[in-house]
Amino acid sequence: MATERTLSIIKPDATKRNLTGKINAKFEDAGLRIVAQKRIHLTPAQAGKFYEVHAERPFYGELCEFMASGPVVVQVLEGEGAIAKNREVMGATNPKDAAPGTVRAEFAESVGENSVHGSDAPETAKEEIAYFFAGLELVG
Ligand code: CDP
Ligand code: MG
């Protein structure tokens, strides 16, 4: 399997509870390298643009408000099959369905406030990385 990069976000519910280090340890333990990382506070418009694909979903308004409610840590994870591997480490969207040991099983508070985002495919990973990072900021 090829080396890939994926976009990860540690969401406001997790930064608020000081969980950045614990979550990063799970990524690193799984063999993912953090090749870029920064802590930012999104505006509702910036969160809305990021989650545009969900604009028609009933939870969109609440999701954008939540993502702008506090700081997030945006990061690029690199590794063999990084997109799928990160999704594995994250666990299912709803923490009730997340496998034991995953980030969402251990830390998520609800289906909305679920601690992490991860890209779902190569094309979205590319777009999402470019949304937050310039090429020079990715240090592999
Ligand atoms: O984040 P993931 O790719 O696992 O799930 P998604 O289906 O792409 O949904 C994006 C985000 O919307 C989720 O991570 C949740 O924060 C939120 N969501 C929600 O609030 N209620 C739902 N029923 C589904 C998703
Ligand atoms: Mg998704």
XYZ file of N, CA, C and O and ligand atoms in Angstrom:
586
model
N 0.835 -1.218 0.000
C 0.000 0.000 0.000
C 0.866 1.264 0.000
O 1.905 1.300 0.633
N 0.405 2.277 -0.708
C 1.207 3.498 -0.875
C 1.165 4.388 0.362
O 0.225 4.323 1.160
N 2.199 5.208 0.501
C 2.200 6.236 1.540
C 1.178 7.299 1.161
O 1.140 7.757 0.022
N 0.340 7.649 2.110
C -0.714 8.652 1.882
C -0.637 9.729 2.944
O -0.033 9.546 3.995
N -1.354 10.826 2.653
C -1.558 11.875 3.655
C -3.051 12.098 3.824
O -3.806 12.018 2.846
N -3.461 12.400 5.049
C -4.877 12.661 5.317
C -5.009 13.836 6.266
O -4.086 14.141 7.019
N -6.154 14.500 6.191
C -6.391 15.664 7.052
C -7.150 15.199 8.294
O -8.169 14.520 8.183
N -6.640 15.578 9.439
C -7.266 15.242 10.718
C -7.578 16.538 11.456
O -6.843 17.523 11.344
N -8.689 16.544 12.170
C -8.998 17.686 13.043
C -9.343 17.157 14.430
O -10.196 16.266 14.562
N -8.690 17.695 15.444
C -9.090 17.444 16.826
C -10.106 18.538 17.165
O -9.801 19.730 17.118
N -11.348 18.123 17.431
C -12.489 19.044 17.500
C -12.567 19.763 18.851
O -11.914 19.350 19.821
N -13.400 20.824 18.935
C -13.456 21.638 20.146
C -13.786 20.881 21.438
O -13.289 21.240 22.509
N -14.614 19.827 21.364
C -14.921 19.088 22.605
C -13.665 18.462 23.194
O -13.529 18.328 24.412
N -12.721 18.078 22.312
C -11.491 17.419 22.766
C -10.429 18.427 23.210
O -9.755 18.219 24.218
N -10.288 19.540 22.461
C -9.281 20.535 22.886
C -9.681 21.124 24.241
O -8.832 21.385 25.084
N -11.004 21.281 24.431
C -11.516 21.844 25.699
C -11.143 20.963 26.890
O -10.850 21.458 27.977
N -11.116 19.638 26.656
C -10.795 18.707 27.750
C -9.313 18.341 27.777
O -8.910 17.383 28.453
N -8.495 19.107 27.017
C -7.032 18.931 27.057
C -6.596 17.548 26.582
O -5.687 16.952 27.153
N -7.242 17.046 25.514
C -6.992 15.679 25.061
C -6.082 15.594 23.831
O -5.889 14.517 23.281
N -5.508 16.726 23.404
C -4.697 16.714 22.178
C -3.566 15.677 22.252
O -3.372 14.892 21.318
N -2.856 15.657 23.339
C -1.719 14.736 23.481
C -2.154 13.279 23.476
O -1.517 12.427 22.836
N -3.232 12.986 24.198
C -3.715 11.590 24.263
C -4.172 11.114 22.878
O -3.963 9.956 22.513
N -4.824 12.006 22.133
C -5.286 11.629 20.792
C -4.090 11.478 19.847
O -3.996 10.514 19.086
N -3.138 12.408 19.926
C -1.945 12.296 19.079
C -1.170 11.001 19.368
O -0.613 10.382 18.454
N -1.153 10.579 20.614
C -0.461 9.326 20.964
C -1.106 8.147 20.247
O -0.406 7.231 19.791
N -2.426 8.173 20.120
C -3.106 7.071 19.399
C -2.712 7.056 17.921
O -2.502 5.993 17.343
N -2.611 8.254 17.316
C -2.186 8.305 15.909
C -0.760 7.753 15.778
O -0.476 6.923 14.911
N 0.123 8.230 16.623
C 1.535 7.827 16.522
C 1.712 6.341 16.839
O 2.495 5.651 16.177
N 0.960 5.842 17.812
C 1.047 4.410 18.145
C 0.597 3.544 16.967
O 1.022 2.395 16.837
N -0.291 4.081 16.126
C -0.788 3.338 14.960
C 0.158 3.477 13.759
O -0.129 2.965 12.679
N 1.256 4.211 13.927
C 2.229 4.351 12.838
C 1.995 5.560 11.950
O 2.637 5.706 10.909
N 1.066 6.431 12.356
C 0.829 7.661 11.578
C 1.778 8.744 12.065
O 1.963 8.912 13.280
N 2.377 9.482 11.127
C 3.286 10.581 11.478
C 2.548 11.903 11.329
O 1.886 12.130 10.310
N 2.689 12.779 12.322
C 2.080 14.112 12.246
C 3.065 15.004 11.504
O 4.070 15.441 12.067
N 2.807 15.264 10.212
C 3.779 16.009 9.392
C 3.429 17.494 9.287
O 4.195 18.276 8.707
N 2.289 17.888 9.848
C 1.912 19.306 9.971
C 0.848 19.389 11.047
O 0.039 18.464 11.204
N 0.876 20.500 11.786
C -0.117 20.637 12.860
C -0.207 22.095 13.290
O 0.812 22.767 13.448
N -1.427 22.597 13.479
C -1.584 23.928 14.083
C -2.922 24.031 14.799
O -3.894 23.370 14.429
N -2.934 24.884 15.842
C -4.149 25.108 16.623
C -4.747 26.420 16.145
O -4.078 27.460 16.122
N -6.025 26.369 15.729
C -6.702 27.554 15.200
C -8.124 27.611 15.761
O -8.623 26.624 16.301
N -8.754 28.776 15.628
C -10.154 28.917 16.041
C -10.946 29.330 14.801
O -10.815 30.457 14.325
N -11.746 28.409 14.266
C -12.498 28.657 13.032
C -13.644 29.631 13.276
O -14.252 29.624 14.350
N -13.951 30.431 12.271
C -15.200 31.190 12.292
C -16.312 30.245 11.817
O -16.039 29.228 11.148
N -17.586 30.574 12.118
C -18.672 29.739 11.607
C -18.635 29.634 10.074
O -18.915 28.560 9.523
N -18.257 30.695 9.390
C -18.196 30.651 7.921
C -17.099 29.698 7.446
O -17.290 28.952 6.477
N -15.948 29.712 8.114
C -14.861 28.795 7.739
C -15.260 27.339 7.991
O -14.961 26.450 7.190
N -15.942 27.093 9.118
C -16.422 25.732 9.421
C -17.470 25.320 8.391
O -17.478 24.181 7.910
N -18.335 26.263 8.023
C -19.390 25.990 7.043
C -18.842 25.607 5.688
O -19.346 24.706 5.021
N -17.776 26.283 5.282
C -17.137 25.982 3.996
C -16.497 24.585 4.043
O -16.603 23.805 3.103
N -15.841 24.291 5.157
C -15.190 22.986 5.298
C -16.208 21.847 5.191
O -15.957 20.825 4.555
N -17.364 22.025 5.831
C -18.383 20.962 5.878
C -19.490 21.175 4.838
O -20.573 20.617 4.981
N -19.177 21.938 3.778
C -20.154 22.273 2.738
C -20.909 21.047 2.186
O -22.105 21.125 1.893
N -20.206 19.924 2.074
C -20.807 18.702 1.532
C -22.014 18.260 2.363
O -22.907 17.576 1.861
N -22.070 18.688 3.628
C -23.195 18.317 4.501
C -24.252 19.418 4.595
O -25.142 19.338 5.450
N -24.177 20.434 3.730
C -25.040 21.622 3.859
C -26.533 21.299 3.900
O -27.299 22.026 4.537
N -26.948 20.219 3.231
C -28.380 19.880 3.201
C -28.808 19.003 4.375
O -29.994 18.712 4.529
N -27.857 18.553 5.175
C -28.196 17.630 6.275
C -28.773 18.410 7.448
O -28.397 19.564 7.684
N -29.675 17.781 8.213
C -30.341 18.490 9.312
C -29.389 18.968 10.412
O -29.696 19.925 11.121
N -28.236 18.308 10.541
C -27.311 18.666 11.627
C -26.292 19.729 11.228
O -25.444 20.119 12.025
N -26.369 20.239 9.981
C -25.329 21.131 9.452
C -25.133 22.397 10.305
O -24.001 22.759 10.642
N -26.236 23.058 10.659
C -26.132 24.306 11.420
C -25.456 24.095 12.758
O -24.534 24.827 13.142
N -25.903 23.060 13.443
C -25.347 22.726 14.754
C -23.859 22.344 14.636
O -23.036 22.720 15.479
N -23.542 21.610 13.575
C -22.161 21.165 13.354
C -21.227 22.367 13.152
O -20.150 22.433 13.758
N -21.653 23.327 12.341
C -20.814 24.512 12.076
C -20.634 25.350 13.339
O -19.539 25.835 13.630
N -21.713 25.467 14.095
C -21.659 26.225 15.354
C -20.689 25.540 16.334
O -19.850 26.190 16.965
N -20.800 24.232 16.430
C -19.910 23.468 17.316
C -18.449 23.612 16.898
O -17.570 23.864 17.739
N -18.175 23.490 15.590
C -16.786 23.539 15.118
C -16.147 24.915 15.322
O -14.923 25.040 15.328
N -16.999 25.939 15.492
C -16.504 27.300 15.727
C -16.585 27.676 17.207
O -16.294 28.814 17.577
N -16.954 26.729 18.066
C -17.207 27.043 19.482
C -15.937 27.102 20.322
O -15.974 27.532 21.483
N -14.821 26.672 19.761
C -13.565 26.675 20.516
C -12.432 26.309 19.575
O -12.663 26.073 18.382
N -11.208 26.264 20.098
C -10.073 25.937 19.239
C -10.137 24.514 18.700
O -10.694 23.618 19.342
N -9.552 24.333 17.525
C -9.358 22.993 16.961
C -7.870 22.840 16.647
O -7.161 23.837 16.509
N -7.421 21.604 16.547
C -6.062 21.333 16.073
C -6.204 20.649 14.716
O -6.790 19.563 14.625
N -5.733 21.333 13.675
C -5.756 20.734 12.334
C -4.382 20.136 12.074
O -3.359 20.718 12.450
N -4.374 18.975 11.450
C -3.097 18.282 11.280
C -3.122 17.409 10.025
O -4.186 17.022 9.540
N -1.939 17.122 9.529
C -1.794 16.209 8.401
C -1.071 14.969 8.911
O 0.003 15.066 9.509
N -1.705 13.820 8.716
C -1.129 12.547 9.142
C -0.627 11.803 7.907
O -1.319 11.760 6.885
N 0.552 11.225 8.017
C 1.177 10.528 6.887
C 1.502 9.091 7.275
O 1.918 8.844 8.413
N 1.317 8.187 6.335
C 1.688 6.787 6.576
C 1.134 5.882 5.498
O 0.416 6.332 4.602
N 1.459 4.598 5.601
C 0.926 3.581 4.687
C -0.593 3.546 4.840
O -1.096 3.326 5.953
N -1.312 3.777 3.769
C -2.774 3.719 3.829
C -3.344 4.631 4.901
O -4.284 4.268 5.617
N -2.782 5.834 5.016
C -3.107 6.730 6.142
C -4.590 7.087 6.236
O -5.108 7.268 7.337
N -5.269 7.171 5.090
C -6.677 7.596 5.121
C -7.528 6.550 5.858
O -8.244 6.872 6.813
N -7.404 5.297 5.453
C -8.169 4.226 6.095
C -7.670 3.962 7.514
O -8.467 3.720 8.433
N -6.354 4.020 7.693
C -5.808 3.760 9.028
C -6.317 4.784 10.037
O -6.702 4.435 11.158
N -6.342 6.058 9.619
C -6.840 7.090 10.529
C -8.310 6.850 10.862
O -8.726 7.001 12.013
N -9.117 6.477 9.856
C -10.543 6.200 10.105
C -10.691 5.060 11.109
O -11.601 5.057 11.927
N -9.768 4.093 11.035
C -9.787 2.962 11.972
C -9.489 3.437 13.395
O -10.166 3.045 14.348
N -8.460 4.292 13.520
C -8.067 4.796 14.839
C -9.177 5.686 15.420
O -9.422 5.684 16.633
N -9.866 6.443 14.529
C -10.948 7.333 14.972
C -12.131 6.560 15.534
O -12.732 6.954 16.525
N -12.542 5.480 14.860
C -13.755 4.757 15.222
C -14.976 5.339 14.536
O -14.906 6.381 13.886
N -16.110 4.658 14.677
C -17.349 5.050 13.992
C -17.804 6.442 14.424
O -17.518 6.884 15.546
N -18.544 7.107 13.522
C -19.037 8.469 13.762
C -19.774 8.575 15.094
O -19.531 9.507 15.875
N -20.690 7.628 15.337
C -21.425 7.606 16.606
C -20.613 6.801 17.633
O -20.357 5.616 17.431
N -20.209 7.437 18.722
C -19.343 6.736 19.687
C -19.969 5.447 20.225
O -19.247 4.530 20.619
N -21.297 5.360 20.174
C -21.967 4.122 20.626
C -21.602 2.941 19.733
O -21.668 1.795 20.170
N -21.253 3.233 18.475
C -20.900 2.168 17.521
C -19.386 2.005 17.373
O -18.924 1.153 16.606
N -18.610 2.836 18.054
C -17.153 2.837 17.861
C -16.509 1.660 18.594
O -16.867 1.348 19.734
N -15.558 1.011 17.923
C -14.875 -0.150 18.513
C -14.048 0.271 19.728
O -13.514 1.384 19.773
N -13.934 -0.628 20.718
C -13.139 -0.333 21.908
C -11.713 0.076 21.535
O -11.130 -0.484 20.601
N -11.186 1.058 22.256
C -9.804 1.491 22.007
C -9.690 2.597 20.985
O -8.642 3.224 20.867
N -10.761 2.853 20.222
C -10.698 3.939 19.244
C -10.857 5.287 19.953
O -11.334 5.356 21.085
N -10.449 6.351 19.245
C -10.538 7.705 19.819
C -11.980 8.017 20.215
O -12.250 8.502 21.322
N -12.919 7.735 19.306
C -14.307 8.102 19.599
C -14.909 7.243 20.708
O -15.693 7.740 21.517
N -14.536 5.960 20.778
C -15.045 5.124 21.876
C -14.564 5.676 23.216
O -15.307 5.711 24.191
N -13.315 6.133 23.252
C -12.754 6.576 24.539
C -13.112 8.007 24.900
O -13.286 8.321 26.075
N -13.229 8.877 23.882
C -13.303 10.306 24.204
C -14.550 11.035 23.725
O -14.884 12.089 24.267
N -15.240 10.531 22.681
C -16.350 11.313 22.109
C -17.488 11.454 23.105
O -17.760 10.552 23.896
N -18.160 12.611 23.026
C -19.255 12.891 23.951
C -20.617 12.562 23.343
O -21.571 12.290 24.050
N -20.716 12.620 22.012
C -21.984 12.365 21.317
C -21.679 12.196 19.831
O -20.536 12.385 19.406
N -22.709 11.893 19.033
C -22.488 11.729 17.587
C -22.017 13.044 16.960
O -21.259 13.033 15.980
N -22.427 14.166 17.518
C -21.997 15.466 16.988
C -20.636 15.864 17.536
O -19.721 16.231 16.791
N -20.505 15.803 18.857
C -19.266 16.223 19.524
C -18.382 14.984 19.683
O -18.233 14.426 20.774
N -17.818 14.567 18.551
C -17.157 13.260 18.507
C -15.637 13.356 18.331
O -14.999 12.468 17.780
N -15.064 14.436 18.834
C -13.614 14.568 19.107
C -12.666 14.681 17.916
O -11.643 15.337 18.023
N -12.977 14.012 16.794
C -12.048 14.049 15.661
C -12.767 14.040 14.323
O -13.869 13.507 14.199
N -12.096 14.629 13.330
C -12.482 14.510 11.919
C -11.343 13.812 11.185
O -10.179 14.023 11.502
N -11.678 13.025 10.168
C -10.662 12.454 9.286
C -11.193 12.395 7.867
O -12.360 12.050 7.653
N -10.348 12.718 6.892
C -10.751 12.649 5.479
C -11.220 11.228 5.150
O -10.757 10.259 5.749
N -12.117 11.131 4.137
C -12.692 9.811 3.846
C -12.214 9.193 2.522
O -12.587 8.065 2.213
N -11.424 9.908 1.732
C -10.980 9.383 0.430
C -9.804 10.235 -0.070
O -9.619 11.364 0.384
N -9.018 9.716 -1.031
C -7.850 10.467 -1.512
C -8.192 11.866 -2.029
O -7.460 12.823 -1.747
N -9.286 11.996 -2.765
C -9.623 13.305 -3.333
C -10.000 14.316 -2.247
O -9.538 15.460 -2.267
N -10.822 13.867 -1.261
C -11.194 14.781 -0.170
C -9.978 15.097 0.702
O -9.838 16.216 1.189
N -9.093 14.121 0.883
C -7.889 14.376 1.686
C -7.069 15.502 1.059
O -6.630 16.434 1.741
N -6.910 15.437 -0.248
C -6.132 16.449 -0.966
C -6.771 17.836 -0.807
O -6.096 18.829 -0.505
N -8.071 17.889 -1.010
C -8.788 19.180 -0.898
C -8.739 19.722 0.526
O -8.550 20.920 0.753
N -8.957 18.841 1.504
C -9.010 19.281 2.903
C -7.636 19.736 3.392
O -7.527 20.702 4.156
N -6.566 19.048 2.970
C -5.211 19.475 3.349
C -4.945 20.870 2.770
O -4.469 21.768 3.470
N -5.317 21.074 1.506
C -5.082 22.368 0.846
C -5.917 23.485 1.468
O -5.553 24.660 1.390
N -7.047 23.134 2.093
C -7.888 24.143 2.747
C -7.153 24.770 3.937
O -7.317 25.949 4.226
N -6.341 23.983 4.624
C -5.710 24.462 5.861
C -4.204 24.706 5.760
O -3.658 25.444 6.577
N -3.526 24.058 4.821
C -2.057 24.121 4.823
C -1.487 24.490 3.457
O -1.978 24.044 2.417
N -0.409 25.269 3.490
C 0.396 25.518 2.296
C 1.424 24.386 2.192
O 1.799 23.784 3.206
N 1.879 24.119 0.981
C 2.832 23.032 0.761
C 4.060 23.108 1.658
O 4.520 22.093 2.179
N 4.553 24.320 1.888
C 5.773 24.491 2.693
C 5.574 24.109 4.155
O 6.540 23.907 4.884
N 4.320 24.019 4.601
C 4.040 23.692 6.006
C 4.031 22.193 6.250
O 3.923 21.750 7.388
N 4.077 21.393 5.186
C 4.056 19.928 5.329
C 5.489 19.435 5.352
O 6.204 19.521 4.357
N 5.892 18.914 6.496
C 7.286 18.517 6.664
C 7.333 17.014 6.977
O 7.145 16.588 8.119
N 7.538 16.224 5.942
C 7.498 14.763 6.097
C 8.822 14.193 6.568
O 9.789 14.922 6.737
O -16.864 12.496 10.759
P -17.367 11.323 9.939
O -16.761 11.248 8.566
O -17.255 10.021 10.702
O -18.961 11.531 9.751
P -19.786 12.344 8.646
O -20.968 11.515 8.285
O -18.900 12.803 7.535
O -20.339 13.600 9.446
C -19.521 14.717 9.711
C -19.744 15.149 11.143
O -21.086 15.608 11.284
C -19.632 14.042 12.199
O -18.308 13.742 12.562
C -20.406 14.649 13.350
O -19.640 15.628 14.053
C -21.538 15.364 12.608
N -22.769 14.530 12.572
C -23.844 14.861 13.406
O -23.763 15.822 14.164
N -24.983 14.073 13.391
C -25.084 13.030 12.562
N -26.200 12.283 12.567
C -24.015 12.689 11.710
C -22.862 13.472 11.728
Mg -16.931 12.553 6.947
